[in-house]
Short mmCIF file of C-alpha atoms in Angstrom, two decimals:
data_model
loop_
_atom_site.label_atom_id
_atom_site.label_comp_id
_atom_site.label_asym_id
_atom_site.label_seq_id
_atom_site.Cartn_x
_atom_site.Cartn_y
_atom_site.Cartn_z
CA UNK A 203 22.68 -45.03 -28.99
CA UNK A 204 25.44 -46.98 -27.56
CA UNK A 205 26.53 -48.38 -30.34
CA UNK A 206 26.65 -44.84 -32.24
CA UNK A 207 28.21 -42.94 -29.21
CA UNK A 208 30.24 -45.93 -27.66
CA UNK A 209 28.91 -44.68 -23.87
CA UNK A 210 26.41 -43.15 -22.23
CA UNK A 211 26.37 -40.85 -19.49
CA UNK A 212 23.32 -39.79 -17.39
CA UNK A 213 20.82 -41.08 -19.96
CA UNK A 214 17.50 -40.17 -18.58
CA UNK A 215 14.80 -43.16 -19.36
CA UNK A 216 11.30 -44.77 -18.20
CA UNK A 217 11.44 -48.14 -16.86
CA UNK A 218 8.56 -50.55 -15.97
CA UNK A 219 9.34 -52.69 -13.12
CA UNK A 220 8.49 -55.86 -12.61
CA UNK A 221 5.08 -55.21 -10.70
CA UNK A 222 4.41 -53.04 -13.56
CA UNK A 223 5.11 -49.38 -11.91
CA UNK A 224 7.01 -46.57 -14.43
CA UNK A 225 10.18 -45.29 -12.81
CA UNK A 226 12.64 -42.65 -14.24
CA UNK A 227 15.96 -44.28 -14.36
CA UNK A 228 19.35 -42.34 -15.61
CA UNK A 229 21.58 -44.53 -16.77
CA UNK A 230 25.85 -44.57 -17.25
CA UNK A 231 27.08 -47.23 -19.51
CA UNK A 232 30.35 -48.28 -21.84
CA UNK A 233 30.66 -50.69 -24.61
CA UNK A 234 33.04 -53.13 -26.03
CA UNK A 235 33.37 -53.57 -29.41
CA UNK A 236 34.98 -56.04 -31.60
CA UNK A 237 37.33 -55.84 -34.56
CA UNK A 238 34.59 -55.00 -36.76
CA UNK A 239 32.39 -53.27 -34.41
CA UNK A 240 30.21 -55.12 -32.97
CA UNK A 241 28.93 -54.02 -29.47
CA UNK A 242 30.57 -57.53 -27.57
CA UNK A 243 30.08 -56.34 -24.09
CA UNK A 244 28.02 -53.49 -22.01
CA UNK A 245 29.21 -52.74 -18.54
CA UNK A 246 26.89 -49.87 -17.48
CA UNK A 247 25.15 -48.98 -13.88
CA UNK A 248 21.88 -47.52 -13.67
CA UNK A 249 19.49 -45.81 -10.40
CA UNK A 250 16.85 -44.96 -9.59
CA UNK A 251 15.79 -41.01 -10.49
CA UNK A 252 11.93 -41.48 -9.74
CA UNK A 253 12.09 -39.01 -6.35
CA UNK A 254 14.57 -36.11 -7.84
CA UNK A 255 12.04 -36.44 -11.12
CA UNK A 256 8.87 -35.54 -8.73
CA UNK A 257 10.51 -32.85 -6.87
CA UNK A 258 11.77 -31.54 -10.26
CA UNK A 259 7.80 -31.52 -11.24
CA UNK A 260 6.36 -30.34 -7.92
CA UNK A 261 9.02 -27.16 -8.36
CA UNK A 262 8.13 -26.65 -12.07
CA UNK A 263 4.45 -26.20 -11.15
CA UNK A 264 4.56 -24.27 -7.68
CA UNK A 265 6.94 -21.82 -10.11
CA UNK A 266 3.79 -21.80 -12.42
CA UNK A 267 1.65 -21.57 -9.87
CA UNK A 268 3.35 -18.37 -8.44
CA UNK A 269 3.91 -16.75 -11.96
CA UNK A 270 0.10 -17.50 -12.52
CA UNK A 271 -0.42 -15.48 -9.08
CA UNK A 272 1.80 -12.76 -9.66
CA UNK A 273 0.73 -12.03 -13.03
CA UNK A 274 -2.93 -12.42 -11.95
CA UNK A 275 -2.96 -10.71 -8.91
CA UNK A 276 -4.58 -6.73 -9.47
CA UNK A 277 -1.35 -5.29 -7.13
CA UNK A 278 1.46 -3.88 -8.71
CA UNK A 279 4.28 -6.60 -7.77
CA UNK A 280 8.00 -5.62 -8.91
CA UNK A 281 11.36 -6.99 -7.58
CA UNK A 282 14.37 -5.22 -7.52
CA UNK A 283 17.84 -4.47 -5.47
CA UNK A 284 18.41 -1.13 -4.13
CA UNK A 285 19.26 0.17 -7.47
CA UNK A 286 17.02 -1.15 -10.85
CA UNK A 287 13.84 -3.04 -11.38
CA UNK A 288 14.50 -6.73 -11.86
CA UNK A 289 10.80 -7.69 -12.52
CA UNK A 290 7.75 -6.07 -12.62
CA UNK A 291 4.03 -7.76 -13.44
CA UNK A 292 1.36 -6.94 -16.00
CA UNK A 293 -0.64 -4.59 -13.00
CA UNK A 294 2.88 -2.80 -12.19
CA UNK A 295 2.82 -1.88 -15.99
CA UNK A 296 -0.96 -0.73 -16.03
CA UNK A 297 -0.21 1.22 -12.67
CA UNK A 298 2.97 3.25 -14.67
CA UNK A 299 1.54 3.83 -17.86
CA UNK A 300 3.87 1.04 -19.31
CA UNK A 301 2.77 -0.78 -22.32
CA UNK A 302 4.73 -3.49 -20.96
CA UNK A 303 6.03 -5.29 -17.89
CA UNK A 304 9.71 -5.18 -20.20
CA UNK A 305 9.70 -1.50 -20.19
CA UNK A 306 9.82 -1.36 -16.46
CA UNK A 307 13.03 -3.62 -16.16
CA UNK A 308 16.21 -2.26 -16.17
CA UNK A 309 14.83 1.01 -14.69
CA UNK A 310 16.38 2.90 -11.76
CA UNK A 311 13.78 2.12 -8.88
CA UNK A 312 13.67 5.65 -7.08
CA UNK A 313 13.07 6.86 -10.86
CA UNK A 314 9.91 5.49 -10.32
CA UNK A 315 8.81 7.34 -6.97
CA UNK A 316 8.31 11.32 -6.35
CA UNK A 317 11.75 12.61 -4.95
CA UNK A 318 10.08 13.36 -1.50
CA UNK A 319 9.69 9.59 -1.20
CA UNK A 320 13.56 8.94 -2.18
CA UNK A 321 15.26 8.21 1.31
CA UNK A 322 12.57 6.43 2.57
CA UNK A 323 12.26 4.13 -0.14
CA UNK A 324 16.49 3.72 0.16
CA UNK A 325 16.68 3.22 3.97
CA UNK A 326 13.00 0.62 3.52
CA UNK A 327 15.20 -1.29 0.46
CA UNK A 328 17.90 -2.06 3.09
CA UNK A 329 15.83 -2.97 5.98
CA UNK A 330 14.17 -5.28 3.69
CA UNK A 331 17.04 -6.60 2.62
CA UNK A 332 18.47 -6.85 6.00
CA UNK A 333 15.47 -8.36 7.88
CA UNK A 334 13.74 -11.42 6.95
CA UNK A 335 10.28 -10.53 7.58
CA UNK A 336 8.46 -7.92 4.82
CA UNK A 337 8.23 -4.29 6.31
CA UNK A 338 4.60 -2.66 7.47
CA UNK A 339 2.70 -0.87 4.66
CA UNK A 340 3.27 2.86 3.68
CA UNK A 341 1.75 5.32 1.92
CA UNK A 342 4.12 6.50 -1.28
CA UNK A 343 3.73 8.28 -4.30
CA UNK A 344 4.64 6.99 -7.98
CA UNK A 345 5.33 8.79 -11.36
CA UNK A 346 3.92 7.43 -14.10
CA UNK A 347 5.03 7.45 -17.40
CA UNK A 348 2.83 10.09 -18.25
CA UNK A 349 4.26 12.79 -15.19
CA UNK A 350 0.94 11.35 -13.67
CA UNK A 351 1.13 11.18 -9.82
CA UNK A 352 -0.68 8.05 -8.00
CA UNK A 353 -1.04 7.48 -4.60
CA UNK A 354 -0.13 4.05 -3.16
CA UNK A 355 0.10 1.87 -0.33
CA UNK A 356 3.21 -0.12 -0.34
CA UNK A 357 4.69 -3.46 1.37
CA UNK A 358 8.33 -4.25 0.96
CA UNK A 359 10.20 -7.57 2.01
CA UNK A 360 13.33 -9.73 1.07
CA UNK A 361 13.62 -11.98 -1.71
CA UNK A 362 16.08 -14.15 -3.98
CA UNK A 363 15.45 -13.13 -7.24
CA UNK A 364 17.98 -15.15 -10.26
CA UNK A 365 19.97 -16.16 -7.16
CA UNK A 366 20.56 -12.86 -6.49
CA UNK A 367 19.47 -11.39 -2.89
CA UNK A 368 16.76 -8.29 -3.53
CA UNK A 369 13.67 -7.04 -2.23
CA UNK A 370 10.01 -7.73 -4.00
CA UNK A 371 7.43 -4.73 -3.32
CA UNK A 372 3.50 -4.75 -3.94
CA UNK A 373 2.00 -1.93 -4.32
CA UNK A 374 -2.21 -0.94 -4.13
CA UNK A 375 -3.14 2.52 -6.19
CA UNK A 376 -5.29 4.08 -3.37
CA UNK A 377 -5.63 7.66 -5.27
CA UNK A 378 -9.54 7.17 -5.14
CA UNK A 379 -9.45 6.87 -1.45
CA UNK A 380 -6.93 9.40 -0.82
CA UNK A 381 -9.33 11.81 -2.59
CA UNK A 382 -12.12 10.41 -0.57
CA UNK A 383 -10.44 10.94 2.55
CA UNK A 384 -9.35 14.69 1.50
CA UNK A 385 -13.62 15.24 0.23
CA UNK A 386 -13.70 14.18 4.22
CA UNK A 387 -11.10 16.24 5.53
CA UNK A 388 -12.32 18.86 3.65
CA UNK A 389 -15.97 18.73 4.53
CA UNK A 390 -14.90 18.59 8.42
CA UNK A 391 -13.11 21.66 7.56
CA UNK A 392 -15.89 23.30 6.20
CA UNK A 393 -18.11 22.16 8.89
CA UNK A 394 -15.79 23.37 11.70
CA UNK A 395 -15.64 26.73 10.33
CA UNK A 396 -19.50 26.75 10.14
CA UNK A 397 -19.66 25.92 13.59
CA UNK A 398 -16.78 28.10 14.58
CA UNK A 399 -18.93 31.28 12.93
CA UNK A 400 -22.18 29.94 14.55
CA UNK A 401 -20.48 30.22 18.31
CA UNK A 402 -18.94 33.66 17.17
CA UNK A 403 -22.70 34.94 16.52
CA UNK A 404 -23.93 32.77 19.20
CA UNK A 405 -21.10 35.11 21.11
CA UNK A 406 -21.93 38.30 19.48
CA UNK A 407 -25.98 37.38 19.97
CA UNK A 408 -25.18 37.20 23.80
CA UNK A 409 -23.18 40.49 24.17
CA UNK A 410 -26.18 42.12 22.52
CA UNK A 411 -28.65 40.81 24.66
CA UNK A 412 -26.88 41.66 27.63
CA UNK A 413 -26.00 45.49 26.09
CA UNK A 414 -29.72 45.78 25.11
CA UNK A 415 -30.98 44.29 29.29
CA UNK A 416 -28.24 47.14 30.48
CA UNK A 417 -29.95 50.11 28.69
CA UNK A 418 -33.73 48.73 29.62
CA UNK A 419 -32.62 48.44 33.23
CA UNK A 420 -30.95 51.80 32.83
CA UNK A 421 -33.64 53.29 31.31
CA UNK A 422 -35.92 51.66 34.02
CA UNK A 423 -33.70 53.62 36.92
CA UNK A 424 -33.66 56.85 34.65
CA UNK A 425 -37.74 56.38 34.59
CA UNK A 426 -37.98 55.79 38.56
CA UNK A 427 -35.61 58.75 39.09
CA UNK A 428 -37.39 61.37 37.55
CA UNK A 429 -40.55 60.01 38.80
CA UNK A 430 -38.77 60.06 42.22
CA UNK A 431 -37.92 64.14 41.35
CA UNK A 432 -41.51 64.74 40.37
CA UNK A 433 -43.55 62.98 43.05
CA UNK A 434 -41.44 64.37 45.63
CA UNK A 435 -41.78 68.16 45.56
CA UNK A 436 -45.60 67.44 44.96
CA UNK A 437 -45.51 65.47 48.00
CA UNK A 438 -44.15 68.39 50.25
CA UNK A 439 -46.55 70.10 49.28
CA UNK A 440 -49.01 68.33 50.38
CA UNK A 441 -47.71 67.70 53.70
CA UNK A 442 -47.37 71.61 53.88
CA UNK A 443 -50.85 72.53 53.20
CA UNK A 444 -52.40 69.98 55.51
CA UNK A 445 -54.71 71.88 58.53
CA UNK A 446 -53.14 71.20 61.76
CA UNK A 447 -54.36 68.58 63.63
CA UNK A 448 -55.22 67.12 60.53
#
């Protein structure tokens, strides 16, 4: 190569050294040639590379290891800034109907929520972006592709994304137990009417009674009274026909 190019500059290479250990090297070197070409000298400096060459790796495969996660985990996961989708995973796609996590970028973001969730998704995008801690979770609701609404649970925090300063969001579709907890809310309802027309009979049961006691003890008084009116004259009459000196 030297003798083709006439120098090299950062050549990246394997070494052995002597104890027989393989470093990465990058080498910056300049020939001399004769008259008729001949490579007569080499000045060049080389260093050592083996440390920048392992970070290099390490980064590589944590990046692997996080696309690997993203695009495994069953959460929606997109990244955006307060305006359009940057990135969006293979369950954000499934989640919006999308046949693809391409579809989804370049999207406004609020054009993926209902319009009641608009300013709060605005004013959590800035916190986020402001803060550097994610925010806590929220219940928001998504339009799919379809004009389908989902329910879901939502955690927003800060992120670079490209070098760019955003937000990343991961969503959970909790529509089954949304409509679990409305079968609950429901049934309570139900149940607390039921009970609410039990205590109204329970009420109306009582005021009976107490009517129906009223007109026995009435009636009881009515019966004493005319007794009272019969026995009486009856009575005198007695006491009038009595001999004297009894």
């Amino acid at each position: 190569l030297l003798r083709e190019r006439g120098k090299l500059e950062r050549y990246e290479c394997v070494r052995l050294r002597t104890d027989g250990t393989r470093i990465n090297v990058v080498e910056n070197a300049v020939g001399s040639f004769d008259a008729d070409g001949n490579l007569v000298e080499i000045k060049s400096y080389a260093f050592d590379d083996t440390e920048r060459k392992r970070a290099e790796k390490a980064l590589e495969e944590a990046k692997e290891r996080y696309r690997l996660l993203v695009e495994l985990i069953p959460d929606a996961v997109w990244v955006s800034d307060a305006e359009v989708l940057w990135f969006a995973n293979q369950a954000a796609a499934r989640l919006l109907g999308a046949a693809s996590p391409d579809e989804l970028v370049g999207r406004p973001l609020l054009a993926l929520f209902h319009p009641d969730d608009h300013a709060k998704i605005a004013e959590r995008t800035r916190l986020a972006m402001e803060r550097d801690a994610p925010l806590p979770l929220e219940r928001r609701k998504i339009i799919r592709f379809d004009g389908q609404l989902v329910d879901v649970e939502t955690t927003v925090g800060p992120c670079v994304f490209d070098g760019k300063k955003g937000v990343i969001r991961v969503s959970r579709d909790i529509t089954e137990r949304v409509q679990h907890e409305e079968e609950l809310l429901q049934k309570d309802r139900e149940i607390s009417l039921h009970a609410e027309r039990v205590e109204q009979l329970n009420t109306a049961l009582k005021v009976l009674l107490e009517h129906r006691e009223e007109e026995s003890r009435q009636k009881d008084e009515n019966i004493r009274a005319t007794l009272v009116k019969l026995i009486l004259p009856y009575l005198e009459g007695l006491k009038s026909t009595r001999p004297d000196g009894g």
